[in-house]
Coordinates of C-alpha atoms in Angstrom, one line a residue:
M1 CA -8.2 -19.2 -6.6
I2 CA -9.3 -15.5 -6.6
S3 CA -11.5 -14.1 -3.9
Y4 CA -14.1 -12.1 -5.6
L5 CA -15.6 -9.0 -3.9
E6 CA -19.5 -8.2 -4.1
F7 CA -19.2 -6.0 -7.0
E8 CA -17.2 -8.5 -9.1
K9 CA -19.9 -11.0 -9.5
P10 CA -20.7 -10.5 -12.9
V11 CA -17.0 -11.3 -13.5
S12 CA -17.1 -14.2 -11.2
S13 CA -19.9 -15.6 -13.4
L14 CA -17.8 -15.3 -16.5
E15 CA -14.6 -16.6 -15.4
E16 CA -16.5 -19.4 -13.9
R17 CA -17.8 -20.5 -17.3
I18 CA -14.4 -20.1 -18.9
K19 CA -13.1 -22.5 -16.7
E20 CA -15.9 -24.8 -17.1
L21 CA -15.2 -24.7 -20.9
R22 CA -11.4 -24.9 -20.4
G23 CA -12.5 -28.5 -18.8
V24 CA -14.4 -29.4 -21.4
D25 CA -11.6 -28.5 -24.2
A26 CA -9.1 -30.3 -22.1
N27 CA -11.1 -33.4 -22.4
H28 CA -11.4 -33.1 -26.1
E29 CA -15.0 -33.6 -26.2
V30 CA -15.6 -30.6 -28.4
D31 CA -13.7 -27.5 -29.7
V32 CA -14.8 -24.6 -27.6
A33 CA -11.7 -22.3 -28.2
A34 CA -13.5 -20.0 -30.1
E35 CA -16.1 -19.7 -27.3
I36 CA -13.3 -19.4 -24.7
E37 CA -11.6 -16.7 -26.5
R38 CA -14.8 -14.6 -26.6
L39 CA -15.8 -15.0 -23.2
E40 CA -12.2 -13.8 -22.1
A41 CA -12.4 -10.8 -24.0
K42 CA -15.8 -10.2 -22.7
S43 CA -14.3 -10.6 -19.2
T44 CA -11.6 -8.5 -19.6
E45 CA -13.4 -5.9 -21.0
L46 CA -16.1 -6.1 -17.9
L47 CA -13.3 -6.0 -15.4
A48 CA -11.8 -2.6 -16.9
S49 CA -15.3 -1.1 -17.1
T50 CA -16.0 -2.3 -13.6
Y51 CA -12.6 -1.2 -12.1
A52 CA -12.5 2.2 -14.0
S53 CA -15.9 3.4 -12.1
L54 CA -15.2 2.1 -8.6
T55 CA -16.7 4.1 -6.0
P56 CA -14.7 5.2 -2.9
W57 CA -16.0 2.3 -0.7
Q58 CA -15.3 0.0 -3.4
K59 CA -11.8 1.1 -3.6
T60 CA -11.6 0.3 0.0
Q61 CA -12.5 -2.9 -0.5
V62 CA -9.9 -3.3 -2.9
A63 CA -7.3 -1.8 -1.0
R64 CA -8.0 -4.6 1.9
H65 CA -8.4 -7.4 -0.4
P66 CA -7.0 -10.5 1.1
Q67 CA -4.8 -11.3 -1.9
R68 CA -3.6 -8.1 -2.5
P69 CA 0.4 -7.8 -2.4
H70 CA 2.1 -6.6 1.0
F71 CA 5.6 -5.8 1.9
R72 CA 7.2 -9.3 1.6
D73 CA 5.8 -9.7 -2.1
Y74 CA 7.3 -6.4 -3.2
V75 CA 10.6 -7.2 -1.5
A76 CA 10.7 -10.5 -3.6
G77 CA 9.2 -8.7 -6.9
A78 CA 10.8 -5.4 -7.1
F79 CA 14.3 -5.5 -4.6
T80 CA 17.0 -7.5 -4.4
D81 CA 19.3 -8.4 -1.5
F82 CA 17.3 -7.4 1.2
M83 CA 18.7 -7.8 4.4
P84 CA 15.9 -7.2 7.4
L85 CA 17.3 -5.5 10.6
G86 CA 15.0 -5.9 13.8
G87 CA 14.5 -4.3 17.2
D88 CA 14.3 -0.8 18.2
R89 CA 16.9 -1.0 20.8
F90 CA 14.7 0.4 23.6
Y91 CA 11.9 -2.6 23.9
G92 CA 11.7 -5.1 21.4
E93 CA 11.0 -6.2 17.7
D94 CA 7.5 -5.4 16.2
E95 CA 6.6 -7.6 13.2
A96 CA 3.9 -5.3 11.9
I97 CA 6.7 -2.9 10.5
M98 CA 9.6 -4.5 8.8
G99 CA 12.6 -2.9 7.2
G100 CA 16.4 -3.1 6.0
F101 CA 18.8 -2.7 3.3
A102 CA 17.7 -3.4 -0.3
K103 CA 18.7 -2.9 -3.7
L104 CA 16.4 -1.2 -6.2
D105 CA 17.6 -1.6 -9.7
G106 CA 21.3 -2.0 -8.7
R107 CA 20.7 1.2 -6.2
R108 CA 21.2 0.6 -2.4
V109 CA 18.2 1.9 -0.3
M110 CA 16.7 1.7 3.1
L111 CA 13.5 -0.3 2.7
I112 CA 10.8 -0.1 5.3
G113 CA 7.0 -0.8 5.4
H114 CA 4.0 -2.5 6.9
E115 CA 3.3 -6.1 6.5
K116 CA -0.1 -7.2 7.1
G117 CA 0.3 -11.2 6.2
H118 CA -1.6 -13.2 3.9
D119 CA -3.2 -15.9 6.1
T120 CA -4.4 -16.1 10.1
Q121 CA -1.2 -17.4 11.2
T122 CA 1.1 -14.6 9.5
R123 CA -1.7 -11.9 10.2
I124 CA -1.5 -12.6 13.6
K125 CA 2.4 -12.6 13.6
H126 CA 2.4 -9.3 11.9
N127 CA -0.6 -7.9 13.9
F128 CA -2.4 -7.4 10.8
G129 CA -0.1 -4.4 9.7
M130 CA -0.7 -2.5 13.0
G131 CA 2.5 -0.9 14.4
K132 CA 3.4 -0.8 17.6
P133 CA 5.5 1.9 19.4
E134 CA 8.6 -0.4 19.0
G135 CA 7.9 -0.6 15.2
Y136 CA 8.2 3.1 14.8
R137 CA 11.1 3.6 17.1
K138 CA 12.8 0.9 14.9
A139 CA 11.7 2.9 11.6
I140 CA 13.6 5.8 13.4
R141 CA 16.4 3.8 13.9
L142 CA 16.5 2.5 10.2
M143 CA 16.2 6.0 8.8
E144 CA 18.8 7.5 11.0
L145 CA 20.9 4.7 9.8
A146 CA 20.2 5.6 6.2
G147 CA 21.2 9.2 6.8
R148 CA 24.6 8.3 8.2
F149 CA 25.1 6.1 5.2
G150 CA 24.0 8.4 2.3
L151 CA 21.2 5.9 1.3
P152 CA 17.7 6.9 0.0
V153 CA 14.7 5.6 1.8
V154 CA 11.7 3.9 0.6
T155 CA 8.5 3.3 2.6
L156 CA 5.8 1.0 1.5
V157 CA 2.7 2.2 3.7
D158 CA -0.4 -0.5 4.1
T159 CA -2.0 -0.2 7.4
S160 CA -5.3 0.6 8.8
G161 CA -3.7 2.5 11.5
A162 CA -1.5 2.1 14.4
F163 CA -2.2 -0.5 17.2
P164 CA -4.7 0.9 19.7
G165 CA -4.3 -1.4 22.5
I166 CA -3.4 -0.3 25.8
E167 CA 0.1 -1.9 26.1
A168 CA 0.9 0.3 22.9
E169 CA -0.2 3.5 24.9
E170 CA 1.6 2.4 28.1
R171 CA 5.0 2.5 26.0
G172 CA 4.1 5.7 24.1
Q173 CA 2.5 5.2 20.8
A174 CA 1.7 8.7 20.1
E175 CA 5.1 9.9 21.2
A176 CA 7.0 7.3 18.5
I177 CA 4.5 8.0 15.9
A178 CA 5.2 11.8 16.3
R179 CA 9.0 11.1 16.3
S180 CA 8.9 8.7 13.4
T181 CA 7.1 11.7 11.4
E182 CA 9.7 14.2 12.7
A183 CA 12.4 11.7 11.6
C184 CA 11.1 11.5 7.7
L185 CA 10.7 15.1 7.5
A186 CA 14.3 15.5 9.0
L187 CA 16.1 13.2 6.5
P188 CA 19.0 14.4 4.8
V189 CA 18.8 11.9 2.0
P190 CA 16.0 11.2 -0.6
M191 CA 12.6 9.4 0.7
V192 CA 9.8 8.3 -1.5
A193 CA 6.7 7.0 0.2
V194 CA 4.2 4.7 -1.7
V195 CA 0.8 3.9 -0.1
V196 CA 0.3 0.3 -1.4
G197 CA -2.9 -0.6 0.2
E198 CA -4.7 1.1 3.3
G199 CA -3.1 4.3 4.4
G200 CA -4.8 5.0 7.8
S201 CA -4.1 7.9 10.2
G202 CA -1.0 8.6 11.9
G203 CA 0.2 5.1 11.6
A204 CA 0.5 5.9 7.9
V205 CA 1.8 9.4 8.0
A206 CA 4.7 8.1 10.4
L207 CA 6.1 6.5 7.4
A208 CA 4.8 9.0 4.9
S209 CA 6.1 12.2 5.5
A210 CA 8.3 12.3 2.5
E211 CA 9.1 15.0 -0.4
R212 CA 7.5 12.4 -2.8
V213 CA 4.1 10.7 -2.0
L214 CA 2.8 8.1 -4.6
M215 CA -0.3 5.9 -4.3
L216 CA -1.5 2.7 -6.0
E217 CA -4.5 3.4 -8.4
H218 CA -6.7 1.5 -6.1
A219 CA -5.2 2.5 -2.6
V220 CA -6.8 4.7 -0.1
Y221 CA -5.7 7.1 2.4
S222 CA -7.4 8.5 5.0
V223 CA -7.2 10.0 8.7
I224 CA -9.7 7.2 10.0
S225 CA -11.3 4.3 8.1
P226 CA -14.7 5.1 6.6
E227 CA -16.5 2.9 9.3
G228 CA -14.8 4.8 12.1
C229 CA -16.1 8.2 10.7
A230 CA -19.6 6.8 10.0
S231 CA -19.6 5.8 13.4
I232 CA -18.8 9.1 14.9
L233 CA -21.1 11.0 12.4
W234 CA -24.0 9.0 12.1
R235 CA -23.6 6.4 15.2
T236 CA -23.6 3.3 12.8
A237 CA -20.8 1.8 10.5
D238 CA -23.6 1.0 8.0
K239 CA -23.0 4.6 6.3
A240 CA -19.3 3.6 5.6
A241 CA -20.0 3.8 2.1
E242 CA -21.2 7.7 2.5
A243 CA -18.4 8.4 4.7
A244 CA -15.9 7.1 2.1
Q245 CA -17.5 9.3 -0.7
A246 CA -17.5 12.4 1.7
M247 CA -13.8 11.8 2.9
R248 CA -12.2 12.1 -0.4
I249 CA -9.7 9.1 0.3
T250 CA -8.8 7.5 -3.1
A251 CA -5.7 8.3 -5.1
Q252 CA -7.7 10.2 -7.8
H253 CA -9.2 12.7 -5.3
L254 CA -5.8 13.1 -3.1
K255 CA -3.8 13.7 -6.7
R256 CA -6.4 16.7 -7.4
L257 CA -6.1 18.0 -3.9
K258 CA -2.3 17.5 -4.1
V259 CA -1.8 15.2 -1.0
I260 CA -0.1 12.9 -3.1
D261 CA 2.3 13.3 -6.1
R262 CA 1.6 10.5 -8.4
I263 CA -0.8 7.6 -9.1
V264 CA 0.8 4.2 -9.7
K265 CA -1.1 1.9 -12.1
E266 CA -2.3 -1.4 -11.4
P267 CA -2.9 -4.3 -13.4
I268 CA -6.7 -4.8 -14.7
G269 CA -8.8 -5.8 -11.8
G270 CA -6.6 -4.5 -9.2
A271 CA -3.0 -5.6 -7.8
H272 CA -4.1 -8.8 -6.5
R273 CA -4.5 -10.5 -9.6
D274 CA -0.9 -9.8 -10.9
G275 CA 1.0 -9.4 -7.6
P276 CA 4.3 -10.1 -9.4
G277 CA 3.5 -7.4 -12.1
M278 CA 2.4 -5.1 -9.8
A279 CA 5.9 -5.3 -8.0
R280 CA 7.8 -4.9 -11.1
N281 CA 6.0 -1.8 -12.3
L282 CA 6.2 -0.2 -8.9
G283 CA 9.9 -1.1 -9.0
K284 CA 10.3 0.9 -12.3
V285 CA 8.2 3.9 -10.9
L286 CA 10.4 4.0 -7.7
A287 CA 13.8 3.9 -9.5
E288 CA 12.4 6.9 -11.8
E289 CA 11.7 8.8 -8.6
L290 CA 14.6 8.1 -7.0
D291 CA 16.8 9.2 -10.3
N292 CA 14.8 12.4 -10.1
L293 CA 15.8 13.1 -6.5
S294 CA 19.4 11.7 -6.8
E295 CA 21.1 14.9 -7.7
L296 CA 19.4 17.1 -5.0
D297 CA 21.6 18.1 -2.0
S298 CA 20.1 17.8 1.8
E299 CA 19.1 21.3 2.0
T300 CA 16.8 21.3 -1.1
L301 CA 15.2 17.9 0.2
L302 CA 14.5 19.4 3.5
R303 CA 13.0 22.4 1.9
L304 CA 11.1 20.5 -0.6
R305 CA 9.4 18.5 2.2
E306 CA 8.5 21.7 4.5
E307 CA 6.9 23.3 1.2
R308 CA 5.1 20.4 0.5
F309 CA 3.5 20.0 3.8
L310 CA 3.0 23.6 4.7
Q311 CA 1.1 24.2 1.6
L312 CA -1.5 21.3 2.1
G313 CA -4.8 22.8 2.3
G314 CA -3.8 26.1 1.2

């Protein structure tokens, strides 16, 4: 069952009607195949036109969709031989940030990313994708391991932001995020980062300071959530839609601003409608990007990263 967003109600009505007609057809009461075919075509057309004109706030809702694929889904659909590695060797394990060795199209890589979870139990387990200091320190350890073994690094970013709890602050959250960002910039191997859902604040940047930064078509990437921005500027979260518009948080805006390098197309109606298909497509795109970077030496990679981030906003 697909959870429909508010702006998808017209599509929801059509698909519900199609479901009813299929039930009739299955009972052989009357031949409704032609009508089902007509409604399916209309539904696909309406879905495509709706998603072609989403506002930034609507894209934020799509990026947060409860059925949107997360880290584990991409591991299952785009990678093979995933070997998870845990712990930061300082404090403990953080389930919000996962990582380990994997293979992408036969190429060994170090895969790191945020995992949000899909139901109440797993969301609590993974802390809704909000990393703690030990998560970012684990990411640093894995990046250093990748550098030592000459493995390219792939990161899948999907977080509303790093965990803001007092215990995280006590364990050095800001320092861990800064060190993780530094580790990205200092990597002697290729690095490709993909914002697959939400890219929120320093919690996202800490895993996305790569020479190639990609975004899924309906992902968002910003320094603060629209609700947070609205609460600061207008003292109310009710103006989140206006904040999202002003902040230029969509992949299309950020591509024009050269904050990201490439937009990865999603299935019609968003990645949540075809998670396996989205994973396969992302796998192909990542393989292309790594192929393009594989011939570059460490000095060139470091220079590309430095130039890329120094030129932002220029």
